[in-house]
């Protein structure tokens, strides 16, 4: 059997270039197996990409959908809709996606506990097929309500998958790759936005007769996910810490780790199990009452609300309107939008491949700060109308870059909590994320009409505040185990980690009897000898 090797961690005082050598170490590269990459790409392709696609898909056919609404009302009531009512109807169409997302996020804890991480992703694919049918046949039946219902159902699917995918990838990834795999969904979110922008071009599906097909294309990626994802193993942490299935845990680890010695990782999971105050999944109420995770909860509240109120969704939902108000000629807007989408994908890839070198804090601080600066720049541009077109486009590119760097909040929720608290934490984070998403999607058109250029100053203030919070409060979690991250917050939460560890063993007699290792190590050794 191959001798165990421990990945060296970056110590205080280690030079930047030495840290790069560590990250290029063959052991680091070997831990990135084909199985890990395949499940990360497949889960993100059929779930996260749909979230990005649905964020941007309503942007290009906006006028056609409004015209359909108006024509339907004329056919029903023999009178059309005024501009404010039409704006209200379209705002509901855009923002109902977020209402569905909030509903979906509230079910995450129940679903992942009962069906597992992978099992949940497989089962919710039926929602996409139902939603695609509603939106695809809406014009055939002359029913605007079918579009709204379809958008709501896709929101439910995205609300669940947006939490479950990073949770799943965060649990199957070794700690030195958790940041890399955790940002893969962000790349696919940006890719989904980009695909929607490409297909929305007038030369492709950006014509009036094609918008129902444009909305219903979400079924294609989901079909591939449904065919392939069931063949991959469930999260090893879920299998061991919640299902207590040692054999399935070892099988899953061997699938994802290839030739890497998995004994150390099993022991690390056992250490996390001993440190948990309960082996049962904590409810949302229990999470909010637990003082041992007080600052972790505050952090996910601030970061997830800040992510949405930074202006990210306003720009994705209403890109064409924003560029039109910025003075870009209407015929060029769709191509400018596609250009920003391409920058988003590139920036997402850069963030994914640098997060294990730079860490989480620099990307979050830099992303929110840069986003705030760009929002202030857009305000100045719209106020004075003196900037050349290229500078306006440059601001749009900067916003695209900062949006992707701010994708780390989707990852940080998985890292701040242990197994027992993670589902409830994702429920809280997801609910707040989608509530903020709905607020922006519904309010932004009216805010833009009333405040004009000054509406972006609201986003500037939010970005500045969140960047300051991360700088002063949030520690670096790069290459740390979940137990180590919990210990980093212990002092701020006003308690010692050793106390919670002792409590966890006291509340779990079976674990205390085996000292947290015996059963797992024994069965692992038997399998290895075979």
Short mmCIF file of C-alpha atoms in Angstrom, two decimals:
data_model
loop_
_atom_site.label_atom_id
_atom_site.label_comp_id
_atom_site.label_asym_id
_atom_site.label_seq_id
_atom_site.Cartn_x
_atom_site.Cartn_y
_atom_site.Cartn_z
CA UNK A 1 0.00 0.00 0.00
CA UNK A 2 1.29 3.44 -0.90
CA UNK A 3 2.77 5.32 2.08
CA UNK A 4 0.63 8.08 3.46
CA UNK A 5 1.66 11.57 2.51
CA UNK A 6 0.38 14.75 4.12
CA UNK A 7 -0.02 17.79 1.88
CA UNK A 8 2.14 20.62 3.23
CA UNK A 9 0.18 23.69 4.28
CA UNK A 10 1.23 27.27 3.76
CA UNK A 11 2.78 28.52 6.99
CA UNK A 12 3.12 32.02 8.22
CA UNK A 13 6.21 33.54 6.66
CA UNK A 14 6.19 31.27 3.62
CA UNK A 15 7.03 33.25 0.50
CA UNK A 16 4.51 33.73 -2.29
CA UNK A 17 6.55 31.72 -4.80
CA UNK A 18 7.02 28.87 -2.34
CA UNK A 19 3.24 28.72 -1.94
CA UNK A 20 2.90 28.47 -5.74
CA UNK A 21 5.33 25.54 -5.79
CA UNK A 22 3.21 23.79 -3.17
CA UNK A 23 0.10 24.28 -5.27
CA UNK A 24 1.88 22.82 -8.32
CA UNK A 25 3.05 19.82 -6.33
CA UNK A 26 2.21 16.46 -8.02
CA UNK A 27 0.26 15.39 -4.92
CA UNK A 28 -1.97 18.46 -5.31
CA UNK A 29 -2.53 17.73 -9.01
CA UNK A 30 -3.06 14.02 -8.41
CA UNK A 31 -5.88 14.72 -5.94
CA UNK A 32 -7.83 16.36 -8.79
CA UNK A 33 -9.16 13.10 -10.25
CA UNK A 34 -11.26 12.57 -13.36
CA UNK A 35 -14.17 11.50 -11.15
CA UNK A 36 -14.09 14.77 -9.19
CA UNK A 37 -13.95 16.83 -12.36
CA UNK A 38 -16.72 14.82 -14.01
CA UNK A 39 -19.18 15.15 -11.14
CA UNK A 40 -18.34 18.85 -10.68
CA UNK A 41 -18.97 19.58 -14.35
CA UNK A 42 -22.07 17.39 -14.59
CA UNK A 43 -23.76 18.73 -11.44
CA UNK A 44 -22.99 22.32 -12.45
CA UNK A 45 -23.99 21.81 -16.10
CA UNK A 46 -27.47 20.54 -15.27
CA UNK A 47 -28.17 22.83 -12.32
CA UNK A 48 -25.98 25.91 -11.82
CA UNK A 49 -25.90 26.71 -15.54
CA UNK A 50 -29.70 26.76 -15.57
CA UNK A 51 -29.68 29.37 -12.81
CA UNK A 52 -27.49 31.66 -14.90
CA UNK A 53 -29.52 30.94 -18.03
CA UNK A 54 -32.80 31.82 -16.32
CA UNK A 55 -31.32 35.02 -14.91
CA UNK A 56 -30.51 36.33 -18.39
CA UNK A 57 -33.05 34.60 -20.65
CA UNK A 58 -35.76 37.21 -20.03
CA UNK A 59 -33.48 40.10 -21.02
CA UNK A 60 -33.40 39.72 -24.82
CA UNK A 61 -37.09 38.85 -25.53
CA UNK A 62 -38.41 41.42 -23.02
CA UNK A 63 -40.23 43.51 -25.62
CA UNK A 64 -41.72 40.44 -27.31
CA UNK A 65 -43.02 39.07 -24.00
CA UNK A 66 -44.52 42.46 -23.13
CA UNK A 67 -46.18 42.59 -26.55
CA UNK A 68 -47.58 39.08 -25.98
CA UNK A 69 -48.99 40.17 -22.61
CA UNK A 70 -50.58 43.23 -24.18
CA UNK A 71 -52.06 41.27 -27.10
CA UNK A 72 -53.50 38.67 -24.73
CA UNK A 73 -55.14 41.36 -22.59
CA UNK A 74 -56.62 42.98 -25.70
CA UNK A 75 -58.04 39.61 -26.80
CA UNK A 76 -59.51 38.98 -23.36
CA UNK A 77 -60.69 42.43 -22.30
CA UNK A 78 -60.63 44.37 -25.59
CA UNK A 79 -58.31 46.89 -24.01
CA UNK A 80 -54.54 47.02 -23.69
CA UNK A 81 -52.30 47.73 -20.73
CA UNK A 82 -50.73 51.08 -19.91
CA UNK A 83 -46.97 51.36 -19.54
CA UNK A 84 -46.91 51.15 -15.73
CA UNK A 85 -49.17 48.09 -15.63
CA UNK A 86 -47.14 46.41 -18.36
CA UNK A 87 -43.94 47.14 -16.43
CA UNK A 88 -45.57 45.67 -13.34
CA UNK A 89 -46.54 42.47 -15.20
CA UNK A 90 -43.05 42.07 -16.62
CA UNK A 91 -41.43 42.77 -13.23
CA UNK A 92 -43.56 39.96 -11.78
CA UNK A 93 -42.40 37.66 -14.59
CA UNK A 94 -38.77 38.48 -13.80
CA UNK A 95 -39.00 38.42 -10.02
CA UNK A 96 -41.29 35.38 -9.62
CA UNK A 97 -38.18 33.34 -10.45
CA UNK A 98 -36.72 34.58 -7.17
CA UNK A 99 -39.92 33.77 -5.24
CA UNK A 100 -39.65 30.21 -6.51
CA UNK A 101 -36.00 30.20 -5.54
CA UNK A 102 -36.84 31.26 -2.00
CA UNK A 103 -39.49 28.51 -1.73
CA UNK A 104 -36.99 25.97 -3.04
CA UNK A 105 -34.27 27.09 -0.63
CA UNK A 106 -36.60 26.51 2.33
CA UNK A 107 -36.82 22.81 1.41
CA UNK A 108 -33.06 22.22 1.07
CA UNK A 109 -32.50 21.01 4.63
CA UNK A 110 -35.30 18.44 4.44
CA UNK A 111 -34.36 17.17 0.99
CA UNK A 112 -30.60 16.73 1.52
CA UNK A 113 -31.16 15.00 4.85
CA UNK A 114 -33.66 12.55 3.40
CA UNK A 115 -32.33 11.94 -0.11
CA UNK A 116 -28.68 13.00 0.16
CA UNK A 117 -26.87 15.59 -1.94
CA UNK A 118 -26.71 13.69 -5.22
CA UNK A 119 -30.13 12.13 -4.67
CA UNK A 120 -31.71 15.57 -4.31
CA UNK A 121 -30.16 16.83 -7.54
CA UNK A 122 -31.45 13.79 -9.43
CA UNK A 123 -34.99 14.00 -8.06
CA UNK A 124 -35.54 17.72 -8.72
CA UNK A 125 -34.85 17.38 -12.45
CA UNK A 126 -38.58 16.70 -12.95
CA UNK A 127 -39.25 20.35 -12.05
CA UNK A 128 -37.28 21.56 -15.07
CA UNK A 129 -39.26 19.41 -17.50
CA UNK A 130 -42.55 20.68 -16.07
CA UNK A 131 -41.39 24.30 -16.22
CA UNK A 132 -40.07 23.92 -19.77
CA UNK A 133 -43.45 22.58 -20.92
CA UNK A 134 -45.32 25.48 -19.31
CA UNK A 135 -43.13 28.16 -20.89
CA UNK A 136 -42.77 26.42 -24.25
CA UNK A 137 -46.53 26.11 -24.83
CA UNK A 138 -47.56 29.44 -23.28
CA UNK A 139 -48.06 31.21 -26.61
CA UNK A 140 -49.86 28.21 -28.10
CA UNK A 141 -52.49 28.42 -25.35
CA UNK A 142 -52.41 32.22 -25.21
CA UNK A 143 -51.61 32.19 -21.50
CA UNK A 144 -49.20 34.67 -19.86
CA UNK A 145 -49.90 32.83 -16.61
CA UNK A 146 -48.08 29.77 -17.97
CA UNK A 147 -44.89 31.85 -18.36
CA UNK A 148 -45.17 33.08 -14.79
CA UNK A 149 -45.84 29.57 -13.44
CA UNK A 150 -42.95 28.17 -15.49
CA UNK A 151 -40.61 30.85 -14.20
CA UNK A 152 -41.74 30.07 -10.64
CA UNK A 153 -41.03 26.34 -11.05
CA UNK A 154 -37.59 26.97 -12.56
CA UNK A 155 -36.97 29.23 -9.57
CA UNK A 156 -37.84 26.38 -7.19
CA UNK A 157 -35.36 24.14 -9.00
CA UNK A 158 -32.65 26.81 -8.95
CA UNK A 159 -33.33 27.59 -5.27
CA UNK A 160 -32.65 23.97 -4.37
CA UNK A 161 -29.74 23.33 -6.73
CA UNK A 162 -27.97 26.62 -5.97
CA UNK A 163 -27.51 25.36 -2.40
CA UNK A 164 -27.13 21.63 -3.01
CA UNK A 165 -24.49 21.76 -5.77
CA UNK A 166 -21.84 23.69 -3.74
CA UNK A 167 -22.74 21.61 -0.68
CA UNK A 168 -22.21 18.39 -2.66
CA UNK A 169 -18.95 19.54 -4.25
CA UNK A 170 -17.65 20.97 -0.98
CA UNK A 171 -18.17 17.62 0.73
CA UNK A 172 -16.63 15.39 -1.96
CA UNK A 173 -13.59 17.64 -2.47
CA UNK A 174 -10.34 17.24 -0.50
CA UNK A 175 -9.58 20.35 1.53
CA UNK A 176 -6.82 21.51 -0.85
CA UNK A 177 -9.31 21.51 -3.76
CA UNK A 178 -12.44 22.69 -1.98
CA UNK A 179 -12.09 26.25 -3.26
CA UNK A 180 -11.38 25.16 -6.82
CA UNK A 181 -14.35 22.79 -7.06
CA UNK A 182 -16.53 25.19 -5.07
CA UNK A 183 -16.17 27.85 -7.77
CA UNK A 184 -16.92 25.51 -10.68
CA UNK A 185 -20.68 26.21 -10.25
CA UNK A 186 -19.93 29.95 -10.49
CA UNK A 187 -18.25 29.38 -13.86
CA UNK A 188 -21.32 27.54 -15.09
CA UNK A 189 -23.60 30.29 -13.79
CA UNK A 190 -21.64 32.76 -15.90
CA UNK A 191 -21.66 30.29 -18.78
CA UNK A 192 -25.44 30.02 -18.51
CA UNK A 193 -25.73 33.82 -18.69
CA UNK A 194 -23.40 33.86 -21.70
CA UNK A 195 -25.33 31.14 -23.54
CA UNK A 196 -28.60 33.02 -22.96
CA UNK A 197 -26.99 36.17 -24.34
CA UNK A 198 -25.65 34.33 -27.41
CA UNK A 199 -28.94 32.60 -28.17
CA UNK A 200 -30.75 35.88 -27.62
CA UNK A 201 -29.04 37.49 -30.61
CA UNK A 202 -31.42 38.48 -33.37
CA UNK A 203 -29.60 36.16 -35.78
CA UNK A 204 -30.42 33.13 -33.56
CA UNK A 205 -33.43 32.95 -31.21
CA UNK A 206 -33.81 36.68 -30.63
CA UNK A 207 -36.80 36.89 -32.95
CA UNK A 208 -40.42 37.25 -31.95
CA UNK A 209 -41.47 33.81 -33.17
CA UNK A 210 -38.72 32.01 -31.20
CA UNK A 211 -39.06 33.33 -27.64
CA UNK A 212 -41.15 30.35 -26.29
CA UNK A 213 -38.45 27.95 -27.54
CA UNK A 214 -35.80 30.25 -26.07
CA UNK A 215 -37.41 30.02 -22.62
CA UNK A 216 -37.90 26.23 -22.73
CA UNK A 217 -34.37 25.16 -23.75
CA UNK A 218 -33.58 24.57 -20.05
CA UNK A 219 -34.68 20.95 -20.47
CA UNK A 220 -31.64 19.97 -22.57
CA UNK A 221 -28.86 20.26 -19.92
CA UNK A 222 -31.14 18.68 -17.33
CA UNK A 223 -31.68 15.67 -19.60
CA UNK A 224 -27.93 14.99 -19.68
CA UNK A 225 -27.68 15.37 -15.92
CA UNK A 226 -30.54 12.95 -15.34
CA UNK A 227 -28.92 10.31 -17.57
CA UNK A 228 -25.41 10.48 -16.07
CA UNK A 229 -25.43 11.82 -12.50
CA UNK A 230 -27.12 8.75 -10.89
CA UNK A 231 -24.01 6.70 -11.75
CA UNK A 232 -21.81 8.79 -9.42
CA UNK A 233 -21.48 8.10 -5.66
CA UNK A 234 -23.16 10.10 -2.94
CA UNK A 235 -21.20 12.50 -0.70
CA UNK A 236 -18.86 10.45 1.56
CA UNK A 237 -19.48 12.83 4.47
CA UNK A 238 -23.21 12.35 4.16
CA UNK A 239 -22.81 8.57 4.00
CA UNK A 240 -20.58 8.42 7.09
CA UNK A 241 -21.74 11.24 9.36
CA UNK A 242 -25.48 11.01 8.68
CA UNK A 243 -26.14 7.51 7.31
CA UNK A 244 -23.34 5.74 9.24
CA UNK A 245 -22.66 3.57 6.17
CA UNK A 246 -18.94 2.86 6.46
CA UNK A 247 -18.67 0.57 3.45
CA UNK A 248 -20.42 3.05 1.14
CA UNK A 249 -18.22 5.84 2.50
CA UNK A 250 -15.01 3.99 1.68
CA UNK A 251 -16.32 3.03 -1.77
CA UNK A 252 -17.23 6.65 -2.52
CA UNK A 253 -13.87 7.96 -1.30
CA UNK A 254 -11.99 5.44 -3.42
CA UNK A 255 -14.08 6.52 -6.43
CA UNK A 256 -13.27 10.20 -5.91
CA UNK A 257 -9.69 9.91 -4.62
CA UNK A 258 -8.19 7.31 -6.97
CA UNK A 259 -4.72 6.34 -5.63
CA UNK A 260 -4.58 8.87 -2.79
CA UNK A 261 -4.54 7.35 0.72
CA UNK A 262 -8.00 7.96 2.18
CA UNK A 263 -7.21 6.94 5.78
CA UNK A 264 -6.33 10.50 6.85
CA UNK A 265 -9.56 11.85 5.39
CA UNK A 266 -11.64 9.22 7.16
CA UNK A 267 -9.97 10.19 10.43
CA UNK A 268 -10.65 13.87 9.73
CA UNK A 269 -14.35 13.09 9.21
CA UNK A 270 -14.35 11.12 12.46
CA UNK A 271 -12.78 14.12 14.21
CA UNK A 272 -15.60 16.29 12.88
CA UNK A 273 -18.10 13.72 14.09
CA UNK A 274 -16.63 13.80 17.60
CA UNK A 275 -16.69 17.61 17.67
CA UNK A 276 -20.38 17.85 16.75
CA UNK A 277 -22.70 18.55 19.67
CA UNK A 278 -25.29 16.33 18.01
CA UNK A 279 -25.21 13.64 15.33
CA UNK A 280 -28.63 14.81 14.15
CA UNK A 281 -29.10 17.55 11.56
CA UNK A 282 -29.76 20.88 13.27
CA UNK A 283 -32.96 22.73 12.38
CA UNK A 284 -33.03 26.35 11.24
CA UNK A 285 -34.33 27.42 14.67
CA UNK A 286 -31.60 25.38 16.34
CA UNK A 287 -28.99 27.01 14.10
CA UNK A 288 -30.16 30.52 14.96
CA UNK A 289 -30.17 29.69 18.69
CA UNK A 290 -26.76 27.99 18.73
CA UNK A 291 -24.26 30.50 20.11
CA UNK A 292 -21.33 28.34 18.98
CA UNK A 293 -22.02 29.35 15.36
CA UNK A 294 -23.28 32.89 15.99
CA UNK A 295 -20.66 34.70 13.91
CA UNK A 296 -20.76 32.13 11.14
CA UNK A 297 -24.50 32.78 10.79
CA UNK A 298 -23.98 36.55 10.81
CA UNK A 299 -21.32 36.13 8.12
CA UNK A 300 -23.52 34.17 5.72
CA UNK A 301 -26.35 36.66 6.29
CA UNK A 302 -24.13 39.64 5.44
CA UNK A 303 -22.35 38.01 2.51
CA UNK A 304 -25.40 36.46 0.84
CA UNK A 305 -27.58 39.57 1.16
CA UNK A 306 -24.65 41.70 0.04
CA UNK A 307 -24.12 39.46 -2.98
CA UNK A 308 -27.60 40.20 -4.31
CA UNK A 309 -27.81 43.84 -3.23
CA UNK A 310 -24.46 44.55 -4.89
CA UNK A 311 -26.35 45.04 -8.16
CA UNK A 312 -25.36 41.72 -9.73
CA UNK A 313 -28.92 40.60 -10.52
CA UNK A 314 -30.07 44.05 -11.61
CA UNK A 315 -27.34 43.95 -14.25
CA UNK A 316 -28.16 40.39 -15.34
CA UNK A 317 -31.93 40.98 -15.42
CA UNK A 318 -31.87 44.37 -17.14
CA UNK A 319 -28.61 44.47 -19.08
CA UNK A 320 -30.14 45.88 -22.26
CA UNK A 321 -31.99 48.64 -20.41
CA UNK A 322 -28.86 49.64 -18.50
CA UNK A 323 -26.77 49.85 -21.67
CA UNK A 324 -29.49 51.78 -23.47
CA UNK A 325 -29.58 54.32 -20.65
CA UNK A 326 -25.78 54.51 -20.83
CA UNK A 327 -26.05 55.83 -24.39
CA UNK A 328 -24.94 52.75 -26.33
CA UNK A 329 -26.76 52.61 -29.70
CA UNK A 330 -29.62 50.10 -29.68
CA UNK A 331 -28.30 47.94 -32.57
CA UNK A 332 -25.00 47.46 -30.70
CA UNK A 333 -26.48 46.63 -27.30
CA UNK A 334 -26.99 42.90 -27.92
CA UNK A 335 -23.36 42.49 -29.01
CA UNK A 336 -22.10 44.54 -26.06
CA UNK A 337 -24.14 42.29 -23.77
CA UNK A 338 -22.56 39.17 -25.31
CA UNK A 339 -19.12 40.72 -24.84
CA UNK A 340 -19.72 41.27 -21.14
CA UNK A 341 -20.97 37.69 -20.86
CA UNK A 342 -17.73 36.41 -22.35
CA UNK A 343 -15.75 38.50 -19.85
CA UNK A 344 -17.83 36.99 -17.03
CA UNK A 345 -16.92 33.44 -18.10
CA UNK A 346 -13.22 34.31 -18.38
CA UNK A 347 -13.26 36.06 -15.01
CA UNK A 348 -15.02 33.06 -13.46
CA UNK A 349 -12.28 30.76 -14.74
CA UNK A 350 -9.60 33.10 -13.39
CA UNK A 351 -11.28 33.10 -9.98
CA UNK A 352 -11.61 29.31 -10.01
CA UNK A 353 -7.92 28.71 -10.80
CA UNK A 354 -6.58 31.36 -8.41
CA UNK A 355 -8.74 30.84 -5.32
CA UNK A 356 -6.44 28.16 -3.88
CA UNK A 357 -3.51 30.55 -4.30
CA UNK A 358 -5.05 33.86 -3.27
CA UNK A 359 -7.58 32.59 -0.74
CA UNK A 360 -11.24 33.42 -0.16
CA UNK A 361 -10.88 36.76 1.63
CA UNK A 362 -8.90 38.58 -1.11
CA UNK A 363 -11.36 37.50 -3.79
CA UNK A 364 -14.38 38.59 -1.76
CA UNK A 365 -12.86 41.88 -0.65
CA UNK A 366 -11.55 42.62 -4.14
CA UNK A 367 -14.79 41.58 -5.83
CA UNK A 368 -17.09 43.69 -3.67
CA UNK A 369 -14.72 46.66 -3.69
CA UNK A 370 -14.32 46.60 -7.46
CA UNK A 371 -18.08 46.20 -7.90
CA UNK A 372 -18.69 49.26 -5.73
CA UNK A 373 -16.20 51.32 -7.71
CA UNK A 374 -17.86 50.28 -10.97
CA UNK A 375 -21.32 51.21 -9.68
CA UNK A 376 -20.01 54.64 -8.70
CA UNK A 377 -18.42 54.94 -12.16
CA UNK A 378 -21.71 54.06 -13.87
CA UNK A 379 -23.43 56.78 -11.83
CA UNK A 380 -20.91 59.39 -12.92
CA UNK A 381 -21.18 58.23 -16.52
CA UNK A 382 -24.95 58.57 -16.56
CA UNK A 383 -24.91 61.89 -14.69
CA UNK A 384 -22.53 63.76 -16.93
CA UNK A 385 -22.98 61.86 -20.21
CA UNK A 386 -19.46 62.87 -21.23
CA UNK A 387 -17.72 59.51 -21.31
CA UNK A 388 -16.90 57.96 -24.65
CA UNK A 389 -18.56 54.73 -25.67
CA UNK A 390 -15.43 52.67 -25.07
CA UNK A 391 -15.21 53.90 -21.50
CA UNK A 392 -18.83 52.94 -20.92
CA UNK A 393 -18.14 49.50 -22.31
CA UNK A 394 -15.03 49.35 -20.12
CA UNK A 395 -17.18 49.99 -17.07
CA UNK A 396 -19.49 47.16 -18.13
CA UNK A 397 -16.48 44.86 -18.49
CA UNK A 398 -15.24 45.85 -15.02
CA UNK A 399 -18.65 45.05 -13.58
CA UNK A 400 -18.59 41.65 -15.30
CA UNK A 401 -15.17 40.93 -13.80
CA UNK A 402 -16.16 41.96 -10.29
CA UNK A 403 -19.38 39.93 -10.43
CA UNK A 404 -17.45 36.71 -10.96
CA UNK A 405 -14.87 37.46 -8.29
CA UNK A 406 -17.76 37.95 -5.89
CA UNK A 407 -18.90 34.36 -6.58
CA UNK A 408 -17.03 33.13 -3.51
CA UNK A 409 -20.06 33.63 -1.19
CA UNK A 410 -21.63 30.51 -2.71
CA UNK A 411 -18.59 28.57 -1.52
CA UNK A 412 -18.07 30.16 1.89
CA UNK A 413 -21.40 28.89 3.26
CA UNK A 414 -20.21 25.29 2.87
CA UNK A 415 -16.93 25.96 4.65
CA UNK A 416 -18.13 27.77 7.76
CA UNK A 417 -20.28 24.97 9.17
CA UNK A 418 -19.91 21.35 10.22
CA UNK A 419 -22.02 18.52 8.84
CA UNK A 420 -24.82 18.85 11.40
CA UNK A 421 -25.31 22.60 10.78
CA UNK A 422 -24.66 22.79 7.03
CA UNK A 423 -28.16 22.02 5.66
CA UNK A 424 -29.79 24.58 7.97
CA UNK A 425 -27.10 27.13 7.08
CA UNK A 426 -27.81 26.67 3.38
CA UNK A 427 -31.53 27.07 4.06
CA UNK A 428 -30.94 30.42 5.81
CA UNK A 429 -28.41 31.63 3.22
CA UNK A 430 -30.55 30.52 0.30
CA UNK A 431 -33.71 32.12 1.67
CA UNK A 432 -31.99 35.46 2.24
CA UNK A 433 -30.23 35.22 -1.12
CA UNK A 434 -33.48 34.71 -3.00
CA UNK A 435 -35.43 37.25 -0.96
CA UNK A 436 -32.83 39.86 -1.89
CA UNK A 437 -32.90 38.61 -5.48
CA UNK A 438 -36.68 39.11 -5.63
CA UNK A 439 -36.41 42.58 -4.11
CA UNK A 440 -33.89 43.70 -6.73
CA UNK A 441 -35.72 42.07 -9.65
CA UNK A 442 -39.03 43.69 -8.68
CA UNK A 443 -37.88 47.08 -7.40
CA UNK A 444 -35.02 47.96 -9.76
CA UNK A 445 -37.15 49.15 -12.76
CA UNK A 446 -39.09 51.50 -10.50
CA UNK A 447 -35.91 52.59 -8.67
CA UNK A 448 -34.31 53.33 -12.01
CA UNK A 449 -37.31 55.40 -13.12
CA UNK A 450 -37.45 57.43 -9.89
CA UNK A 451 -33.77 57.82 -8.96
CA UNK A 452 -32.17 57.68 -12.40
CA UNK A 453 -28.39 57.52 -12.29
CA UNK A 454 -28.34 57.72 -8.48
CA UNK A 455 -29.87 54.24 -8.12
CA UNK A 456 -26.39 52.70 -8.51
CA UNK A 457 -25.16 54.54 -5.42
CA UNK A 458 -27.28 52.16 -3.35
CA UNK A 459 -25.24 49.27 -4.73
CA UNK A 460 -22.03 51.21 -4.07
CA UNK A 461 -22.93 51.55 -0.39
CA UNK A 462 -23.78 47.88 -0.02
CA UNK A 463 -20.55 46.73 -1.71
CA UNK A 464 -18.42 48.99 0.48
CA UNK A 465 -20.10 47.78 3.67
CA UNK A 466 -19.73 44.07 2.80
CA UNK A 467 -16.08 44.47 1.78
CA UNK A 468 -15.37 46.16 5.13
CA UNK A 469 -17.15 43.37 7.04
CA UNK A 470 -15.15 40.65 5.28
CA UNK A 471 -11.91 42.55 5.90
CA UNK A 472 -12.44 42.93 9.64
CA UNK A 473 -14.43 39.81 10.56
CA UNK A 474 -14.06 36.86 8.19
CA UNK A 475 -10.88 34.72 8.55
CA UNK A 476 -9.15 32.91 5.70
CA UNK A 477 -10.49 29.36 5.30
CA UNK A 478 -8.17 28.16 2.54
CA UNK A 479 -6.82 24.62 3.04
CA UNK A 480 -8.51 24.26 6.44
CA UNK A 481 -10.66 21.37 7.63
CA UNK A 482 -14.21 22.08 8.78
CA UNK A 483 -13.14 21.47 12.38
CA UNK A 484 -10.23 23.94 12.08
CA UNK A 485 -12.53 26.59 10.62
CA UNK A 486 -14.92 26.09 13.53
CA UNK A 487 -12.04 26.53 15.97
CA UNK A 488 -11.10 29.82 14.28
CA UNK A 489 -14.54 31.20 15.18
CA UNK A 490 -14.63 29.69 18.69
CA UNK A 491 -13.04 32.67 20.47
CA UNK A 492 -15.24 35.21 18.68
CA UNK A 493 -18.31 33.16 19.59
CA UNK A 494 -17.26 33.25 23.24
CA UNK A 495 -16.65 29.55 23.75
CA UNK A 496 -13.82 27.02 23.63
CA UNK A 497 -13.88 24.40 20.88
CA UNK A 498 -12.71 21.77 23.37
CA UNK A 499 -15.93 22.23 25.36
CA UNK A 500 -18.10 21.53 22.31
CA UNK A 501 -15.95 18.52 21.39
CA UNK A 502 -16.38 16.99 24.83
CA UNK A 503 -20.11 17.69 24.67
CA UNK A 504 -20.32 15.97 21.31
CA UNK A 505 -18.78 12.75 22.68
CA UNK A 506 -20.91 12.93 25.82
CA UNK A 507 -24.10 13.14 23.75
CA UNK A 508 -23.02 10.23 21.56
CA UNK A 509 -22.30 7.13 23.69
CA UNK A 510 -21.58 4.91 20.66
CA UNK A 511 -18.94 7.33 19.45
CA UNK A 512 -17.40 7.57 22.91
CA UNK A 513 -17.27 3.78 23.15
CA UNK A 514 -15.27 3.37 19.96
CA UNK A 515 -13.28 6.57 20.57
CA UNK A 516 -14.58 7.78 17.19
CA UNK A 517 -12.21 5.59 15.17
CA UNK A 518 -12.41 1.89 15.91
CA UNK A 519 -15.23 0.69 13.66
CA UNK A 520 -14.21 2.77 10.67
CA UNK A 521 -10.51 2.01 10.81
CA UNK A 522 -11.10 -1.69 11.32
CA UNK A 523 -13.36 -2.05 8.29
CA UNK A 524 -11.09 0.14 6.20
CA UNK A 525 -8.08 -2.05 7.03
CA UNK A 526 -9.99 -5.21 6.08
CA UNK A 527 -10.95 -3.78 2.70
CA UNK A 528 -7.40 -2.56 2.06
CA UNK A 529 -5.95 -6.02 2.77
CA UNK A 530 -8.35 -7.56 0.28
#
